[in-house]
PDB file of C-alpha atoms and ligand atoms in Angstrom:
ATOM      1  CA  UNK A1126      11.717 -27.691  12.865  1.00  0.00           C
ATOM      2  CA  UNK A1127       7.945 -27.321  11.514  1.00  0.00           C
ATOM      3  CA  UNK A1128       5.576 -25.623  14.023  1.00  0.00           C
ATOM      4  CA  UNK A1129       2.473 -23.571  13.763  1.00  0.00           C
ATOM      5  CA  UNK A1130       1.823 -19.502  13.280  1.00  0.00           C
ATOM      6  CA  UNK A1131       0.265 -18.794  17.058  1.00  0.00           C
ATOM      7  CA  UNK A1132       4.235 -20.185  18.036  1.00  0.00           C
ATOM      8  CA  UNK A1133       6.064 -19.082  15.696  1.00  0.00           C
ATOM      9  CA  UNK A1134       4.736 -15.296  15.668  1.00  0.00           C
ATOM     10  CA  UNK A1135       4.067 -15.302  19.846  1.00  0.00           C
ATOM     11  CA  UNK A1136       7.734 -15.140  19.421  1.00  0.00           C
ATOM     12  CA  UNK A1137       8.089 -12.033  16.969  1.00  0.00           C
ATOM     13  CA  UNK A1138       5.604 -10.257  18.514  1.00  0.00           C
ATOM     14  CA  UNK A1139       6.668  -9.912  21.978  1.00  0.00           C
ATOM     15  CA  UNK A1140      10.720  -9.362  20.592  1.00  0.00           C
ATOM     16  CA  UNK A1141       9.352  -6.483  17.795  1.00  0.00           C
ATOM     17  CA  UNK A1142      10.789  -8.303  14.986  1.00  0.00           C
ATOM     18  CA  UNK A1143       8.828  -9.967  11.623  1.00  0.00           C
ATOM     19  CA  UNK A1144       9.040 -13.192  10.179  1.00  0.00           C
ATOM     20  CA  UNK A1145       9.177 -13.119   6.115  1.00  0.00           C
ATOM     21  CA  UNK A1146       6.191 -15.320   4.617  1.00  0.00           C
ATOM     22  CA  UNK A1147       7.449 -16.589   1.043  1.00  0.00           C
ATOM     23  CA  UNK A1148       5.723 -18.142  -1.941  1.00  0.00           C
ATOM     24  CA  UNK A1149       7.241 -20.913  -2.719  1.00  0.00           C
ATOM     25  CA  UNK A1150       5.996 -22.617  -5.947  1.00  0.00           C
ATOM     26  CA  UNK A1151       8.602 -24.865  -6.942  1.00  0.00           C
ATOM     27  CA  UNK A1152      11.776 -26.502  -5.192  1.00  0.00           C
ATOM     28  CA  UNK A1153      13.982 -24.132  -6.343  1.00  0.00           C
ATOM     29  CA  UNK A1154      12.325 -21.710  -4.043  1.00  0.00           C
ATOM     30  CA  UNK A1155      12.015 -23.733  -1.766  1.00  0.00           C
ATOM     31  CA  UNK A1156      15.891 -24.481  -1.525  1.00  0.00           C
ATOM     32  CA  UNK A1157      16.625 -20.208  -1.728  1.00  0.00           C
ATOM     33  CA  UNK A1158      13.759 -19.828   1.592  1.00  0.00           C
ATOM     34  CA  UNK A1159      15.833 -22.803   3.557  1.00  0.00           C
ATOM     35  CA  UNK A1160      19.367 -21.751   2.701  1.00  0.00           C
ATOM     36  CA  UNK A1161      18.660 -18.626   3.362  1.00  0.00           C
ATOM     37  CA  UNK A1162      17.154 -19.168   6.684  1.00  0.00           C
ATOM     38  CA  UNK A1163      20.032 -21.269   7.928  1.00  0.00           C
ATOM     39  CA  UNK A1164      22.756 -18.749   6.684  1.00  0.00           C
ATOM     40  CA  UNK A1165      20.918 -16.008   9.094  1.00  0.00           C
ATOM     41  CA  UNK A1166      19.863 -18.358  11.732  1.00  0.00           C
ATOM     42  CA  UNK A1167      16.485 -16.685  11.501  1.00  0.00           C
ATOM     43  CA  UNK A1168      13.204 -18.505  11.145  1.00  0.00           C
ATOM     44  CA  UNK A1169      10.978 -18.122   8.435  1.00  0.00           C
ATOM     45  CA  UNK A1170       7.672 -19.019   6.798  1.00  0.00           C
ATOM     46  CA  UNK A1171       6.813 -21.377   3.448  1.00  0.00           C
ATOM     47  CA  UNK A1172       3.526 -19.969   2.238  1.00  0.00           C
ATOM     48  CA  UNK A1173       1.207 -21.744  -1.144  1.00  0.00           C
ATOM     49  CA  UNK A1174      -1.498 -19.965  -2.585  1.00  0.00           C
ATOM     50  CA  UNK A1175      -4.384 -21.931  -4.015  1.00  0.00           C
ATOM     51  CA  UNK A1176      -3.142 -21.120  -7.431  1.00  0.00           C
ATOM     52  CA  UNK A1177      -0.041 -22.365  -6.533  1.00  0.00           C
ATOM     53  CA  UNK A1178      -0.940 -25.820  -5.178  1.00  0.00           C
ATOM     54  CA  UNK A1179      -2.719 -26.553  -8.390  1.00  0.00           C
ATOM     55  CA  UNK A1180       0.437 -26.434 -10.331  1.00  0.00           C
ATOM     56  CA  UNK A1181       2.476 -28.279  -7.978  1.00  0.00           C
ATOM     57  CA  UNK A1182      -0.473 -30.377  -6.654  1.00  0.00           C
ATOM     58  CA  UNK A1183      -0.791 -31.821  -3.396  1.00  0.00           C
ATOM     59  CA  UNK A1184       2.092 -34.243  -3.269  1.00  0.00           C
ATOM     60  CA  UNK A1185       4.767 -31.716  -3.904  1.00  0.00           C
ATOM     61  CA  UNK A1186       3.840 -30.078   0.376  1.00  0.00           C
ATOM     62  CA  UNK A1187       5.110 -33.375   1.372  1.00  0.00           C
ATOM     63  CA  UNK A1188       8.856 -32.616   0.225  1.00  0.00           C
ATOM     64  CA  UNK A1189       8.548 -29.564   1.508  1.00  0.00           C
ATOM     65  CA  UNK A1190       7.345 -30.806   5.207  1.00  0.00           C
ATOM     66  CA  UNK A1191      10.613 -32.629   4.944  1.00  0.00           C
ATOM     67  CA  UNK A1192      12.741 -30.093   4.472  1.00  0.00           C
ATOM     68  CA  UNK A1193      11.289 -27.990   7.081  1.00  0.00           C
ATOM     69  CA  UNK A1194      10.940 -30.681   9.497  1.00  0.00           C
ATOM     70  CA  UNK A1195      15.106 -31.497   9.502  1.00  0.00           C
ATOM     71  CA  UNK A1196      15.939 -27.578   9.422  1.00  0.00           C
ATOM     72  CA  UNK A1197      17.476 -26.669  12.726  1.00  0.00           C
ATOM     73  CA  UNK A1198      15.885 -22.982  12.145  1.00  0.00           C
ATOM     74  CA  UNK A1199      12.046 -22.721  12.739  1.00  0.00           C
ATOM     75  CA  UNK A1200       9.335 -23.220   9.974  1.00  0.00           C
ATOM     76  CA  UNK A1201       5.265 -22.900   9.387  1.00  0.00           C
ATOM     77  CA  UNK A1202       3.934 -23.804   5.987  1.00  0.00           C
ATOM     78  CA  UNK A1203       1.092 -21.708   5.142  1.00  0.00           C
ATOM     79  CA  UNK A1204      -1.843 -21.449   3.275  1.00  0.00           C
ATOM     80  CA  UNK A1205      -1.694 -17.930   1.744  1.00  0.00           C
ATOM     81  CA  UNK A1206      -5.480 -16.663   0.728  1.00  0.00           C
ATOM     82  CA  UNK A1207      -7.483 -19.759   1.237  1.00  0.00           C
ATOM     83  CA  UNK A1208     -11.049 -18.384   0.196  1.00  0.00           C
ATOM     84  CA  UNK A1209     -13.258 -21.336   1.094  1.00  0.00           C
ATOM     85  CA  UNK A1210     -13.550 -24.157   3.493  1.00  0.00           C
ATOM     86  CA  UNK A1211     -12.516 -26.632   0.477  1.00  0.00           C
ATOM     87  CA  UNK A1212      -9.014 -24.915   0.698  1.00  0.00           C
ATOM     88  CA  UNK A1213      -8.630 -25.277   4.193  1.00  0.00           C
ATOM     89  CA  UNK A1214      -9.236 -28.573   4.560  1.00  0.00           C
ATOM     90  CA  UNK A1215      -7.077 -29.224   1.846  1.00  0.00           C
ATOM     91  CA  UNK A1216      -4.047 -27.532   3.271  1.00  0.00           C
ATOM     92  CA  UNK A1217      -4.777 -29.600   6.500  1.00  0.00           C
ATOM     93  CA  UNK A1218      -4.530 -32.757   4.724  1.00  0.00           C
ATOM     94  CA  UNK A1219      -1.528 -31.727   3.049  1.00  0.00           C
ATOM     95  CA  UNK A1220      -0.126 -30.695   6.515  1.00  0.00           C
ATOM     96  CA  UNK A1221       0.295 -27.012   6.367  1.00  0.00           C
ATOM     97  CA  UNK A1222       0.963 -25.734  10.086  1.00  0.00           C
ATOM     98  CA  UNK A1223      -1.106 -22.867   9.205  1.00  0.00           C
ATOM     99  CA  UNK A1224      -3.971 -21.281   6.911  1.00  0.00           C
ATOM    100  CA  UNK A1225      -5.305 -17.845   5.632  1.00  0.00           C
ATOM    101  CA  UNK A1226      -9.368 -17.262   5.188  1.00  0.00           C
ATOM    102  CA  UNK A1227      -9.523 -14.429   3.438  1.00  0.00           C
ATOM    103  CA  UNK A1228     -12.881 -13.884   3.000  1.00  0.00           C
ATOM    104  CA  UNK A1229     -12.206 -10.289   3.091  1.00  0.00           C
ATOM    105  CA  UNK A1230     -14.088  -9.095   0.406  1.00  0.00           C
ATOM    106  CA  UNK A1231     -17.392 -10.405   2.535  1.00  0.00           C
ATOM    107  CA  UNK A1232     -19.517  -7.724   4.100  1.00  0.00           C
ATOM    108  CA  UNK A1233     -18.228  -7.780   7.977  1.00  0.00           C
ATOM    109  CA  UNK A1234     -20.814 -10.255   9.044  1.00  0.00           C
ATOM    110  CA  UNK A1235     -20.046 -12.609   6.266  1.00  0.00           C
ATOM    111  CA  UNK A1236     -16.527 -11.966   6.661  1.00  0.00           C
ATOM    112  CA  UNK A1237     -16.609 -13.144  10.485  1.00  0.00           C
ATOM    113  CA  UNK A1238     -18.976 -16.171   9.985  1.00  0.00           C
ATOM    114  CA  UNK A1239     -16.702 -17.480   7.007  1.00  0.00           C
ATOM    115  CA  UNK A1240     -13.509 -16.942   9.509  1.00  0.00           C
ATOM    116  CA  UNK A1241     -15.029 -18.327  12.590  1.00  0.00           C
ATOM    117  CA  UNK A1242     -16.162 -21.725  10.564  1.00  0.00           C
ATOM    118  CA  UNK A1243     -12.179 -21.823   9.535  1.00  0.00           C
ATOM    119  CA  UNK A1244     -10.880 -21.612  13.134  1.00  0.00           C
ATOM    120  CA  UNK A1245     -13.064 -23.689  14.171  1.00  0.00           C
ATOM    121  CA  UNK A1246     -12.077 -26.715  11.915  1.00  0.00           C
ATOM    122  CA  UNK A1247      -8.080 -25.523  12.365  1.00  0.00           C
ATOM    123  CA  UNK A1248      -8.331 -25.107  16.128  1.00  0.00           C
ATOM    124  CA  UNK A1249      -9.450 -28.958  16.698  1.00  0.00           C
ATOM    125  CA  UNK A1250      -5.866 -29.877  15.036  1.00  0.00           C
ATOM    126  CA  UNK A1251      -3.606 -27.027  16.309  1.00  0.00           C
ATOM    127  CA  UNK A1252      -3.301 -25.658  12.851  1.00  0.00           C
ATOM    128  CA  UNK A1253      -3.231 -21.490  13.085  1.00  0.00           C
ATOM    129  CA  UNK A1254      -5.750 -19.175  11.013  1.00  0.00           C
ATOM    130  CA  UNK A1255      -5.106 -16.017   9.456  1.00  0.00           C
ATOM    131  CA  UNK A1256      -7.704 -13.794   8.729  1.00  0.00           C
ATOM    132  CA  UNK A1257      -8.139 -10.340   7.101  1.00  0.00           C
ATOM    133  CA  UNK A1258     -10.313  -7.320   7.195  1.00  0.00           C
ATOM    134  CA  UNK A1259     -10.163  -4.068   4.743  1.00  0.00           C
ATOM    135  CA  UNK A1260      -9.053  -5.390   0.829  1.00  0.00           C
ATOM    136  CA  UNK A1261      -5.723  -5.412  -0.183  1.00  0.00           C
ATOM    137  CA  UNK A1262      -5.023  -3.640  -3.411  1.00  0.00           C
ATOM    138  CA  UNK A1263      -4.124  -5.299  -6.506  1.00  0.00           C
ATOM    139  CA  UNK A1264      -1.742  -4.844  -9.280  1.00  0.00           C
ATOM    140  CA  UNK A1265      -0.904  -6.146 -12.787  1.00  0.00           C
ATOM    141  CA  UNK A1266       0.616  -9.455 -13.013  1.00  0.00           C
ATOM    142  CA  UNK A1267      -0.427 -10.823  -9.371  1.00  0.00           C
ATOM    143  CA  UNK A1268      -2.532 -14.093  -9.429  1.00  0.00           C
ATOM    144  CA  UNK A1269      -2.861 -13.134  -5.609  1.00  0.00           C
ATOM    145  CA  UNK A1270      -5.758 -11.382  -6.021  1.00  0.00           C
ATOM    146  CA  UNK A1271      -6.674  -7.873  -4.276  1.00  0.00           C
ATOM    147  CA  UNK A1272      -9.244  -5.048  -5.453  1.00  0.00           C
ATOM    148  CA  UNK A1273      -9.213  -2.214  -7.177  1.00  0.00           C
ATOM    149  CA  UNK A1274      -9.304   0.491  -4.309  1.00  0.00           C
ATOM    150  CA  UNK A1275      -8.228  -0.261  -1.211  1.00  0.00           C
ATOM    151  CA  UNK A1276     -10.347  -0.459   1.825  1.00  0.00           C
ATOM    152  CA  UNK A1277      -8.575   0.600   5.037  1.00  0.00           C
ATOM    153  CA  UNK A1278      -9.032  -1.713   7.862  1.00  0.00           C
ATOM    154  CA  UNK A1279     -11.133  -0.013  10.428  1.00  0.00           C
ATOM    155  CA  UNK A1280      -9.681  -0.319  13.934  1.00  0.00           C
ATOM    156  CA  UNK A1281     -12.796  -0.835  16.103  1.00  0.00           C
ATOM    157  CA  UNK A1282     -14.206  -3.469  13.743  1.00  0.00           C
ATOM    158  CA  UNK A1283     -10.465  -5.117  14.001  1.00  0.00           C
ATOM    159  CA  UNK A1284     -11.231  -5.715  17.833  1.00  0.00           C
ATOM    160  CA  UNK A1285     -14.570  -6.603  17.445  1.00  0.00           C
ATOM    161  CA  UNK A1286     -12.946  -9.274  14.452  1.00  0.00           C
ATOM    162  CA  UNK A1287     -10.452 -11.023  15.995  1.00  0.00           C
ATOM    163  CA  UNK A1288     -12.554 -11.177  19.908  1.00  0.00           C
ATOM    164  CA  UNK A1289     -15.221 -12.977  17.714  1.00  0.00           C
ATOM    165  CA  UNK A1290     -13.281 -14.827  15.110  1.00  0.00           C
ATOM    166  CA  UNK A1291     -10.801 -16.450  17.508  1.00  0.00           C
ATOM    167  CA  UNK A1292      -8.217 -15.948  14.576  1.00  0.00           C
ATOM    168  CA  UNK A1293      -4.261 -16.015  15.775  1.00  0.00           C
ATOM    169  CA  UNK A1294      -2.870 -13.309  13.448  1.00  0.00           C
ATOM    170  CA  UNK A1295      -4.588 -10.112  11.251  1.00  0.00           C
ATOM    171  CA  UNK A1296      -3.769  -9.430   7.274  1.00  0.00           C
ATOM    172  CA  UNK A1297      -4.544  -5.478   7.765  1.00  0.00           C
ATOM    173  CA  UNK A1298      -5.167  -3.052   4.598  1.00  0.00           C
ATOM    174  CA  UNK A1299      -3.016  -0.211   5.457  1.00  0.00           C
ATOM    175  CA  UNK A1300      -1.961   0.945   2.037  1.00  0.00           C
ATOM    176  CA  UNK A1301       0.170  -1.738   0.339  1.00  0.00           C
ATOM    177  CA  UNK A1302      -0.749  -3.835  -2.786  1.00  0.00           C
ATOM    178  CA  UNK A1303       0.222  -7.062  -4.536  1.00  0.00           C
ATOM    179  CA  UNK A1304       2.454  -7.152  -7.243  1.00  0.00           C
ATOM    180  CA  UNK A1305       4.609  -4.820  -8.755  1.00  0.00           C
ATOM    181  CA  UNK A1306       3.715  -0.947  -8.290  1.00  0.00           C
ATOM    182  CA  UNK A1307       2.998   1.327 -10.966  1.00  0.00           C
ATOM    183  CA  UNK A1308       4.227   5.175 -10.152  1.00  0.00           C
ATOM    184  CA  UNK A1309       1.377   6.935 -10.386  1.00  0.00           C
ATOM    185  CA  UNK A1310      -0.513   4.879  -7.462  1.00  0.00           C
ATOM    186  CA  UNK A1311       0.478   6.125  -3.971  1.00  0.00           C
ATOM    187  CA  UNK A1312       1.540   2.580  -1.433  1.00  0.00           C
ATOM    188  CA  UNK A1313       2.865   4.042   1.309  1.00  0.00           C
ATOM    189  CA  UNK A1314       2.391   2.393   4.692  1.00  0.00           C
ATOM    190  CA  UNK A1315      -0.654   4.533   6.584  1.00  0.00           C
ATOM    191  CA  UNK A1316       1.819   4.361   9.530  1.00  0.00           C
ATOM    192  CA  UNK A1317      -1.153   6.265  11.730  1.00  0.00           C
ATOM    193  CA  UNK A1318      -4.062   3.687  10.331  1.00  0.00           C
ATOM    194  CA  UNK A1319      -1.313   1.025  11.881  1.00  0.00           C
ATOM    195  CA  UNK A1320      -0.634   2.220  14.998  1.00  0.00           C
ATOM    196  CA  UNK A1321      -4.677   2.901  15.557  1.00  0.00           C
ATOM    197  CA  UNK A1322      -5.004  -0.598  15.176  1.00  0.00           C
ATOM    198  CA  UNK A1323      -2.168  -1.879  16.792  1.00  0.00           C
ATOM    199  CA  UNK A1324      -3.834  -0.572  19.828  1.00  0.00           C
ATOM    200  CA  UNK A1325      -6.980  -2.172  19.565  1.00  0.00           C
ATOM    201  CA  UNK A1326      -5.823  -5.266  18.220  1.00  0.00           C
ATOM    202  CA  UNK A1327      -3.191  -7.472  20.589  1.00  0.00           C
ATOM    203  CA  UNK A1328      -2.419 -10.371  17.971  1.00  0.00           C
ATOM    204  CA  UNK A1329      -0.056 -10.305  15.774  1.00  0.00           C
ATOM    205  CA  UNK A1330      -0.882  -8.204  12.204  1.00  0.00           C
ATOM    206  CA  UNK A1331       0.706  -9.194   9.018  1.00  0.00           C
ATOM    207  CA  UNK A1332       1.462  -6.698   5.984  1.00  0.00           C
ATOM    208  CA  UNK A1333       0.719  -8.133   2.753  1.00  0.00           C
ATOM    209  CA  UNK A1334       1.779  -6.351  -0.731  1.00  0.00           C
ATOM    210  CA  UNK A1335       4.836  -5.120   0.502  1.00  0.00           C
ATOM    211  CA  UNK A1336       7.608  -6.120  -1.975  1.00  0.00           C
ATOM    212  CA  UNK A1337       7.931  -1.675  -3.397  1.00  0.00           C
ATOM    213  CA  UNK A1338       7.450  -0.096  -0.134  1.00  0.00           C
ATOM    214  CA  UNK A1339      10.590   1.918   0.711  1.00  0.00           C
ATOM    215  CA  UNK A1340      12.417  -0.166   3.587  1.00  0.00           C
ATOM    216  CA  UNK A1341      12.155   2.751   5.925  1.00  0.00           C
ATOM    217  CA  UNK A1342       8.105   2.169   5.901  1.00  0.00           C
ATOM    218  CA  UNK A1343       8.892  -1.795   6.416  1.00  0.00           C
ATOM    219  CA  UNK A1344      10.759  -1.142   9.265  1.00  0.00           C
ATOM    220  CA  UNK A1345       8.438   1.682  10.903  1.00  0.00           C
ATOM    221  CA  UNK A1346       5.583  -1.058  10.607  1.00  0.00           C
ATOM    222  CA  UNK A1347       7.391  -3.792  12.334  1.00  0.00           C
ATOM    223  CA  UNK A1348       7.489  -1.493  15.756  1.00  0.00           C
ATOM    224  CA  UNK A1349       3.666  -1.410  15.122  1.00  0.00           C
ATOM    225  CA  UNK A1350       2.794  -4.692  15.441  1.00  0.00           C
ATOM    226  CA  UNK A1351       3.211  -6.358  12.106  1.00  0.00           C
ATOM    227  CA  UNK A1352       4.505  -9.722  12.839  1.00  0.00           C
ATOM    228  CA  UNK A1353       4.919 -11.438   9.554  1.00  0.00           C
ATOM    229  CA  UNK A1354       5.178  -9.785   6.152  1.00  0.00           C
ATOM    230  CA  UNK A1355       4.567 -11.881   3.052  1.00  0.00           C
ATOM    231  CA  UNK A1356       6.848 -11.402   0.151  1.00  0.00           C
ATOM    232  CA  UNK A1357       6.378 -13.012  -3.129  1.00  0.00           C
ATOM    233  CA  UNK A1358       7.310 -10.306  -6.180  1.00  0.00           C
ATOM    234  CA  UNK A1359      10.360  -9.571  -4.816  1.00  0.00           C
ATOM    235  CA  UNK A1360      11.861 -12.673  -4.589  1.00  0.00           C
ATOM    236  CA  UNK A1361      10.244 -14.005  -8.094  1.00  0.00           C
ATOM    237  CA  UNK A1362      11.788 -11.023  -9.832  1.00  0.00           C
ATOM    238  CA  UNK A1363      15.113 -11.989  -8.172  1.00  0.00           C
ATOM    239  CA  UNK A1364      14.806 -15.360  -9.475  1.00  0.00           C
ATOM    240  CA  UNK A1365      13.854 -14.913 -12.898  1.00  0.00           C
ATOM    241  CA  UNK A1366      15.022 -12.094 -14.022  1.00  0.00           C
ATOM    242  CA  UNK A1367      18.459 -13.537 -13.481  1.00  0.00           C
ATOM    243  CA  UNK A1368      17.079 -16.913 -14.909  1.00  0.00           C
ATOM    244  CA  UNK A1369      16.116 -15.110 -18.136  1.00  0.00           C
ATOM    245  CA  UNK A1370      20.030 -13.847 -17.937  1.00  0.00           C
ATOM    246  CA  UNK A1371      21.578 -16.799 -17.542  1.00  0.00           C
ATOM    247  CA  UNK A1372      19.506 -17.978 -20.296  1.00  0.00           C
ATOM    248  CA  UNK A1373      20.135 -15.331 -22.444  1.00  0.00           C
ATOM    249  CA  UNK A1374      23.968 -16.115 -21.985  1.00  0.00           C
ATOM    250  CA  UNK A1375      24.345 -19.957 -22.862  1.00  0.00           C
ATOM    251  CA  UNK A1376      21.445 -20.156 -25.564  1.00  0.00           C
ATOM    252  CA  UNK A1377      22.625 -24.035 -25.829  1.00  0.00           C
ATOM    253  CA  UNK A1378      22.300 -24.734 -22.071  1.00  0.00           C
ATOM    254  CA  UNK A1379      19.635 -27.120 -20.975  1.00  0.00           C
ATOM    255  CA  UNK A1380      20.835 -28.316 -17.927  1.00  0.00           C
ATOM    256  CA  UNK A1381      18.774 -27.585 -14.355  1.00  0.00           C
ATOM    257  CA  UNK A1382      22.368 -28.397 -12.891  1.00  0.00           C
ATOM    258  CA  UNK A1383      23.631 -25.208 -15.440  1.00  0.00           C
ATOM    259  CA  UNK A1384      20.678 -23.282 -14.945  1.00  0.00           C
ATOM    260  CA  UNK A1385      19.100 -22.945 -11.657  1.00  0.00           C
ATOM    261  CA  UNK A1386      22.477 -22.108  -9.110  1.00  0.00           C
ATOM    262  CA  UNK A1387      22.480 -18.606 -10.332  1.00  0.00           C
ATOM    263  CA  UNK A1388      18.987 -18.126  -9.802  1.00  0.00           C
ATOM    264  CA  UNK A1389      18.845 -19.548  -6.837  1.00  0.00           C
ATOM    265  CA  UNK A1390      21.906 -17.391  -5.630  1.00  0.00           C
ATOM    266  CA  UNK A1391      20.029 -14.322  -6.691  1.00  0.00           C
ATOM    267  CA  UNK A1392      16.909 -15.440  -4.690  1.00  0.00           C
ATOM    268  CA  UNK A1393      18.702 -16.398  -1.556  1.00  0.00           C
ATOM    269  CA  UNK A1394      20.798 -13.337  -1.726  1.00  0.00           C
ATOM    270  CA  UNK A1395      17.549 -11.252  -1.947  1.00  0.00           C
ATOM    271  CA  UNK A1396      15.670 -13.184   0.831  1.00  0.00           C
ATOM    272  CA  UNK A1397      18.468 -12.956   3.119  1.00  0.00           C
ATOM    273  CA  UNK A1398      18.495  -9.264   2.798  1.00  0.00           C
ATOM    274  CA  UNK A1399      14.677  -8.939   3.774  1.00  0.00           C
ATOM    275  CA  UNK A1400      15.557 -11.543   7.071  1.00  0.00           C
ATOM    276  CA  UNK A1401      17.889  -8.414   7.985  1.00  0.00           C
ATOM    277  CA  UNK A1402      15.685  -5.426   6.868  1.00  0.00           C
ATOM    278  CA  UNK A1403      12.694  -7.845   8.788  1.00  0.00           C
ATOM    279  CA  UNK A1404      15.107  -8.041  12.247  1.00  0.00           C
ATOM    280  CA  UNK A1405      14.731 -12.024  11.939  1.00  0.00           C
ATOM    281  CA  UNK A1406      18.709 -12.107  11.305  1.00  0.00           C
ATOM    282  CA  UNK A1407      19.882 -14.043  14.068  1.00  0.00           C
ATOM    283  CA  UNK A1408      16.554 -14.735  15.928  1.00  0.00           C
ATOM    284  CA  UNK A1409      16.101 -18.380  15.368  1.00  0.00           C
ATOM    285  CA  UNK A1410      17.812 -19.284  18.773  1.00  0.00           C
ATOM    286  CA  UNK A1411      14.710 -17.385  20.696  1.00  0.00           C
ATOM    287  CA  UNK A1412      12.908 -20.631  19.502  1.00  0.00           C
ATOM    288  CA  UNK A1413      14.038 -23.084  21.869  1.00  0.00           C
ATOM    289  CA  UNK A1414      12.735 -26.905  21.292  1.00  0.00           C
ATOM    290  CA  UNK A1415      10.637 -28.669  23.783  1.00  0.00           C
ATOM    291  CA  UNK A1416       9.262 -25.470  24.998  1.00  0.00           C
ATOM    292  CA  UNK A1417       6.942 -24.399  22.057  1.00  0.00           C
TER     293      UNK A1417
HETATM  294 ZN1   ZN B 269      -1.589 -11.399  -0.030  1.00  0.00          ZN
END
């Protein structure tokens, strides 16, 4: 079943578990997030970022609306770092359930204007808005985007955010990056930073960057509030670095049919371990239909 963020995280929240947010870029990933849901009867979340709907382009949301739509497990498909109104409105036509403005990187003002006008539009269509405050950092090899230095979300501005934004869920900067980590940067989860705006802040938060964080950290954030982590290196890595393998092994193969099942296993196997680290193993049947 497809239904939107505010629904699928109300859910989470109140039950202290998170709900994984994966990119999925082509069908093959699309096929590991799905199997994998099913085999742990937990729900889970489809998210494209505007890099990635440009190299599937717009047609390719409609297969996945399908898919979701005849899972018996729960589904949103979300727009992961939409960064102006042109993307939102673009996910809404494709039928995403759900949207990020990150406009994060906005002085505060800016930041909740830009958000506001983005709720506004989704709101009118029950489609669910994410927004975020502090940056995220960045790392090599992410097209996510990110900065530099990280800027810790501030927990009075958080409250003063969301009461003014009218956004359903809260990307907070508490230490995490995108992409892979090098060593000499410190990630850790600023478990305090979380808990100060956990406090504040009664929506659900979401953790991006999180794909190196030890899972002790992931798990210590999820009794703080974070509702939905997004995880995209992990499950890439899985994915291709057995892809290159396989390839590696049967130089003559050409064959998706040869190819991709390994892969895919790899992925799934992967995902299905973050469903149980994430506490969503199993939590699909708190999502009953007809009362959502
Ligand atoms: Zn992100």
């Amino acid at each position: 079943m497809l239904i939107n963020m505010k629904d699928l995280l109300k859910v989470a929240y109140e039950n202290k578990f998170a709900v994984g947010s994966f990119n999925v870029a082509n069908s093959e990933f699309v096929k590991v997030v799905i199997t994998a849901a099913e085999e742990q009867n937990s729900p889970a979340i489809m998210q494209i970022h505007p890099n990635e709907i440009d190299l599937v382009t717009d047609g390719f949301i409609a297969y996945v609306r399908e898919a979701a739509s005849k899972s018996k497990v729960p589904f949103v498909i979300h727009l992961d770092h939409g960064a102006t109104i042109k993307d939102i409105t673009r996910s809404i036509r494709n039928g995403y359930t759900s949207v990020m403005m990150d406009a994060s990187h906005l002085p505060f003002e800016e930041n909740i204007a830009a958000t506001k006008e983005a709720v506004e539009l989704a709101h009118l269509v029950d489609v669910s808005v994410e927004g975020e405050l502090g940056t995220i950092g960045s790392n090599e090899g992410s097209s996510e985007g990110g900065a530099d230095e990280i800027l810790y979300t501030n927990p009075e501005e958080a409250a003063i955010f969301v009461e003014q934004t009218g956004i359903d869920t809260l990307a907070v900067a508490v230490g995490t990056s995108h992409g892979i980590y090098p060593q000499s940067k410190d990630h850790s989860i600023k478990i305090d930073r979380l808990k100060q705006i956990h406090e504040k802040v009664k929506i659900p938060l979401v953790l991006h960057g999180g794909s190196d964080n030890p899972d002790e950290e992931i798990r210590e954030a999820v009794k703080h509030g974070i509702a939905k982590i997004n995880l995209s290196t992990d499950m890439k890595r899985a994915f291709y670095n057995q892809l290159r393998a396989t390839l590696d092994a049967n130089p003559n193969a050409y064959e998706p049919d040869q190819l991709m099942p390994e892969a895919t296993k790899a992925a799934t196997e992967l995902v299905k371990k973050k469903m149980d680290l994430f506490g969503s193993t199993g939590k699909a049947s708190l999502y009953k239909l007809g009362e959502i």
